[in-house]
Tab-separated table of C-alpha atoms in Angstrom:
chain	number	residue	atom	x	y	z
A	1	MET	CA	83.990	33.922	197.895
A	2	SER	CA	80.328	33.810	196.894
A	3	ALA	CA	79.325	35.601	193.716
A	4	THR	CA	77.028	37.961	195.631
A	5	ALA	CA	79.955	39.187	197.769
A	6	ALA	CA	82.485	39.346	194.931
A	7	PRO	CA	84.239	42.475	193.604
A	8	LEU	CA	82.178	44.641	191.254
A	9	VAL	CA	83.100	45.040	187.580
A	10	ALA	CA	81.334	47.157	184.956
A	11	VAL	CA	81.221	45.829	181.392
A	12	TYR	CA	80.025	47.805	178.367
A	13	ALA	CA	79.628	45.800	175.167
A	14	ASP	CA	78.538	46.436	171.603
A	15	GLU	CA	78.620	44.678	168.274
A	16	SER	CA	78.836	45.565	164.604
A	17	CYS	CA	78.206	43.733	161.354
A	18	LEU	CA	79.035	45.655	158.197
A	19	GLY	CA	76.176	45.045	155.789
A	20	ASN	CA	74.156	42.976	158.281
A	21	GLY	CA	71.454	41.014	156.442
A	22	ARG	CA	73.099	41.452	153.062
A	23	GLU	CA	73.885	38.302	151.106
A	24	GLY	CA	77.491	37.173	151.092
A	25	SER	CA	80.301	37.601	153.591
A	26	ASN	CA	79.578	40.344	156.110
A	27	PRO	CA	82.507	41.193	158.372
A	28	GLY	CA	81.675	41.828	162.002
A	29	GLY	CA	83.224	42.852	165.277
A	30	ALA	CA	82.478	43.026	168.983
A	31	GLY	CA	83.939	45.537	171.411
A	32	VAL	CA	84.042	45.467	175.200
A	33	LEU	CA	85.080	48.079	177.752
A	34	VAL	CA	85.765	46.750	181.263
A	35	GLU	CA	85.896	49.073	184.283
A	36	TYR	CA	86.820	48.327	187.879
A	37	ALA	CA	87.561	50.527	190.888
A	38	ARG	CA	90.865	50.393	192.740
A	39	ALA	CA	91.000	50.670	196.527
A	40	ASP	CA	91.712	54.405	196.222
A	41	GLY	CA	88.581	54.871	194.091
A	42	ALA	CA	90.395	55.363	190.789
A	43	ILE	CA	88.657	53.725	187.816
A	44	VAL	CA	90.780	51.367	185.728
A	45	ARG	CA	89.686	50.644	182.157
A	46	ARG	CA	90.597	47.782	179.863
A	47	ASP	CA	89.471	46.837	176.338
A	48	VAL	CA	88.913	43.614	174.460
A	49	TRP	CA	87.656	43.173	170.904
A	50	ILE	CA	87.227	40.404	168.346
A	51	SER	CA	86.271	40.104	164.679
A	52	GLU	CA	84.817	37.563	162.254
A	53	PRO	CA	85.020	37.725	158.440
A	54	ALA	CA	81.476	36.445	157.805
A	55	THR	CA	78.878	36.816	160.530
A	56	THR	CA	75.668	38.529	161.738
A	57	ASN	CA	74.835	41.198	164.286
A	58	ASN	CA	73.278	38.681	166.677
A	59	ARG	CA	76.286	36.386	166.496
A	60	MET	CA	78.598	39.254	167.345
A	61	ALA	CA	76.367	40.323	170.236
A	62	LEU	CA	76.778	36.837	171.686
A	63	ARG	CA	80.512	36.936	171.028
A	64	SER	CA	80.685	40.181	173.024
A	65	VAL	CA	79.313	38.324	176.057
A	66	ILE	CA	81.614	35.341	175.581
A	67	GLU	CA	84.763	37.428	175.131
A	68	ALA	CA	83.923	39.766	178.027
A	69	PHE	CA	83.537	36.968	180.544
A	70	ARG	CA	86.490	35.008	179.211
A	71	ALA	CA	88.614	38.124	179.581
A	72	ILE	CA	87.686	38.850	183.195
A	73	ALA	CA	87.935	35.139	184.048
A	74	HIS	CA	91.671	35.343	183.330
A	75	LYS	CA	91.950	37.049	186.710
A	76	GLY	CA	90.834	33.745	188.243
A	77	SER	CA	88.095	35.274	190.349
A	78	THR	CA	84.343	35.448	190.613
A	79	PHE	CA	82.811	38.877	190.048
A	80	ARG	CA	79.617	40.817	190.344
A	81	VAL	CA	79.202	42.195	186.836
A	82	VAL	CA	77.027	45.055	185.652
A	83	PHE	CA	76.765	44.204	181.951
A	84	THR	CA	75.454	47.108	179.858
A	85	THR	CA	74.493	46.678	176.208
A	86	ASP	CA	72.112	48.186	173.666
A	87	SER	CA	71.150	44.671	172.522
A	88	ARG	CA	67.701	43.509	173.623
A	89	TYR	CA	68.670	40.188	172.073
A	90	ILE	CA	71.256	39.761	174.837
A	91	VAL	CA	69.348	41.237	177.783
A	92	ASP	CA	66.086	39.412	177.034
A	93	GLY	CA	67.941	36.249	176.096
A	94	MET	CA	70.022	36.090	179.265
A	95	THR	CA	67.218	37.049	181.643
A	96	GLN	CA	64.308	35.157	180.042
A	97	TRP	CA	64.830	32.994	176.973
A	98	VAL	CA	67.669	30.740	178.117
A	99	HIS	CA	65.689	29.629	181.155
A	100	ASP	CA	62.757	28.558	178.972
A	101	TRP	CA	65.036	26.838	176.468
A	102	ALA	CA	66.893	24.915	179.173
A	103	ARG	CA	63.631	23.633	180.658
A	104	ARG	CA	62.824	22.217	177.202
A	105	ASP	CA	66.234	20.545	176.848
A	106	TRP	CA	67.502	23.529	174.839
A	107	LYS	CA	64.641	23.534	172.387
A	108	ARG	CA	61.750	25.875	171.741
A	109	LYS	CA	58.204	25.262	170.577
A	110	SER	CA	58.528	27.265	167.361
A	111	GLY	CA	61.585	25.454	166.018
A	112	PRO	CA	65.374	25.420	166.300
A	113	ILE	CA	67.128	28.018	168.438
A	114	GLU	CA	69.118	30.452	166.340
A	115	ASN	CA	72.801	30.488	167.314
A	116	LEU	CA	72.253	27.701	169.869
A	117	ALA	CA	75.935	26.803	170.217
A	118	LEU	CA	76.854	30.438	170.879
A	119	TRP	CA	74.029	30.857	173.413
A	120	GLN	CA	75.272	27.824	175.302
A	121	GLU	CA	78.860	29.039	175.087
A	122	ALA	CA	77.776	32.405	176.473
A	123	VAL	CA	75.828	30.817	179.330
A	124	ALA	CA	78.823	28.644	180.220
A	125	ALA	CA	81.117	31.697	180.233
A	126	VAL	CA	78.766	33.685	182.477
A	127	ASN	CA	77.998	30.937	184.992
A	128	GLY	CA	79.791	31.419	188.301
A	129	HIS	CA	79.415	35.193	188.209
A	130	ALA	CA	76.496	37.286	189.471
A	131	VAL	CA	75.284	39.528	186.647
A	132	ASP	CA	73.032	42.571	186.513
A	133	TRP	CA	72.032	42.808	182.828
A	134	ARG	CA	71.211	46.393	181.823
A	135	TRP	CA	69.902	47.725	178.529
A	136	VAL	CA	70.784	51.189	177.255
A	137	ARG	CA	69.537	52.902	174.117
A	138	GLY	CA	72.226	52.862	171.456
A	139	HIS	CA	73.703	56.021	169.947
A	140	ALA	CA	72.120	58.176	172.654
A	141	GLY	CA	75.252	59.779	174.097
A	142	HIS	CA	76.148	57.045	176.615
A	143	ALA	CA	79.931	57.421	176.499
A	144	GLN	CA	80.966	53.900	177.457
A	145	ASN	CA	78.442	52.326	175.082
A	146	GLU	CA	79.554	54.619	172.269
A	147	TYR	CA	83.159	53.642	172.916
A	148	ALA	CA	82.297	49.930	172.825
A	149	ASN	CA	80.562	50.617	169.511
A	150	HIS	CA	83.726	52.323	168.265
A	151	LEU	CA	85.765	49.250	169.228
A	152	ALA	CA	83.292	46.951	167.470
A	153	ILE	CA	83.193	48.944	164.227
A	154	THR	CA	86.987	49.264	164.160
A	155	ALA	CA	87.392	45.521	164.728
A	156	ALA	CA	84.870	44.738	161.981
A	157	THR	CA	86.494	47.131	159.520
A	158	GLU	CA	90.098	46.168	160.213
A	159	GLN	CA	89.368	42.500	161.068
A	160	THR	CA	91.493	42.598	164.199
A	161	THR	CA	91.294	40.794	167.531
A	162	SER	CA	92.944	41.865	170.783
A	163	PRO	CA	95.219	39.318	172.497
A	164	ALA	CA	93.252	39.671	175.765
A	165	LEU	CA	92.390	42.610	177.997
A	166	VAL	CA	94.586	45.526	176.959
A	167	GLU	CA	95.028	49.040	178.283
A	168	SER	CA	91.999	51.048	177.235
A	169	GLY	CA	92.075	53.717	174.576
A	170	TYR	CA	88.959	55.307	176.060
A	171	ALA	CA	90.624	58.533	177.239
A	172	THR	CA	92.138	59.254	173.823
A	173	TRP	CA	88.861	58.471	172.065
A	174	ALA	CA	86.838	60.598	174.508
A	175	SER	CA	89.088	63.627	174.083
A	176	ARG	CA	88.688	63.336	170.320
A	177	VAL	CA	84.902	62.997	170.245
A	178	SER	CA	84.316	65.641	172.934
A	179	SER	CA	85.535	68.253	170.478
A	180	THR	CA	82.759	67.333	168.036
A	181	THR	CA	79.788	66.701	170.341
A	182	SER	CA	78.544	68.029	173.666
A	183	LYS	CA	75.937	65.299	174.142
A	184	MET	CA	78.319	62.590	175.356
A	185	ARG	CA	78.011	61.692	179.039
A	186	LEU	CA	80.277	59.441	181.066
A	187	GLU	CA	78.336	57.083	183.288
A	188	PRO	CA	79.631	56.861	186.876
A	189	PHE	CA	80.900	53.538	188.173
A	190	PRO	CA	77.895	51.464	189.292
A	191	ASP	CA	76.706	51.821	192.877
A	192	PRO	CA	77.264	48.442	194.573
A	193	SER	CA	74.124	48.933	196.677
A	194	ALA	CA	72.034	49.129	193.488
A	195	PHE	CA	73.347	45.823	192.122
A	196	LYS	CA	70.457	43.490	191.266
A	197	PRO	CA	71.687	40.135	189.959
A	198	ALA	CA	69.553	38.237	187.487
A	199	PRO	CA	68.547	34.655	188.313
A	200	ARG	CA	71.363	32.155	188.063
A	201	LEU	CA	71.703	30.819	184.529
A	202	PRO	CA	70.920	27.170	183.749
A	203	GLY	CA	73.469	24.499	182.983
A	204	VAL	CA	74.246	23.672	179.372
A	205	GLY	CA	74.908	19.935	179.495
A	206	ALA	CA	71.618	18.699	178.077
A	207	GLY	CA	70.935	19.471	174.458
A	208	ARG	CA	74.463	20.680	173.790
A	209	PRO	CA	75.451	20.033	170.161
């Protein structure tokens, strides 16, 4: 099946680094909520999260991409993926920067590429899928993004990693936070007719460390 005709999956990802930019070991986490629609229209949700003991926000943003696509790849299929994040670093990187870097043999004019190995790992994980990269403002009441942020902060704080995709705790979390805020809104499952895939990502053979 071609990627453009593949089943649709919605991914919401966020990252956290406790004390980002501070000297010393800064624990971080990345959280991912995956949604897909069953034949009867019911939405199924799954979670995946990872942690690192000493990291940065940008590294964890890249790890959120890597872990999300590794997790859905366990199903052995190609998907159309609407990937929603509040990280411009990811959206701009995946839709613009990596193409320029690849044309220069994974180099840039201004010097070394920060987190090059992770960028290439992320590109390799994404390749084969059609992806619509979408940016959302963080901490603005977007329920799925807020939940991914909750997963990331919890992973960073507790230094835990999920074994793979696990049954989502979204419903329990949502019922808890709904009692404290009325601004949270659940985004509907993406409309397949509105899916706009980004250009296919480059290969990562040349310039790979």
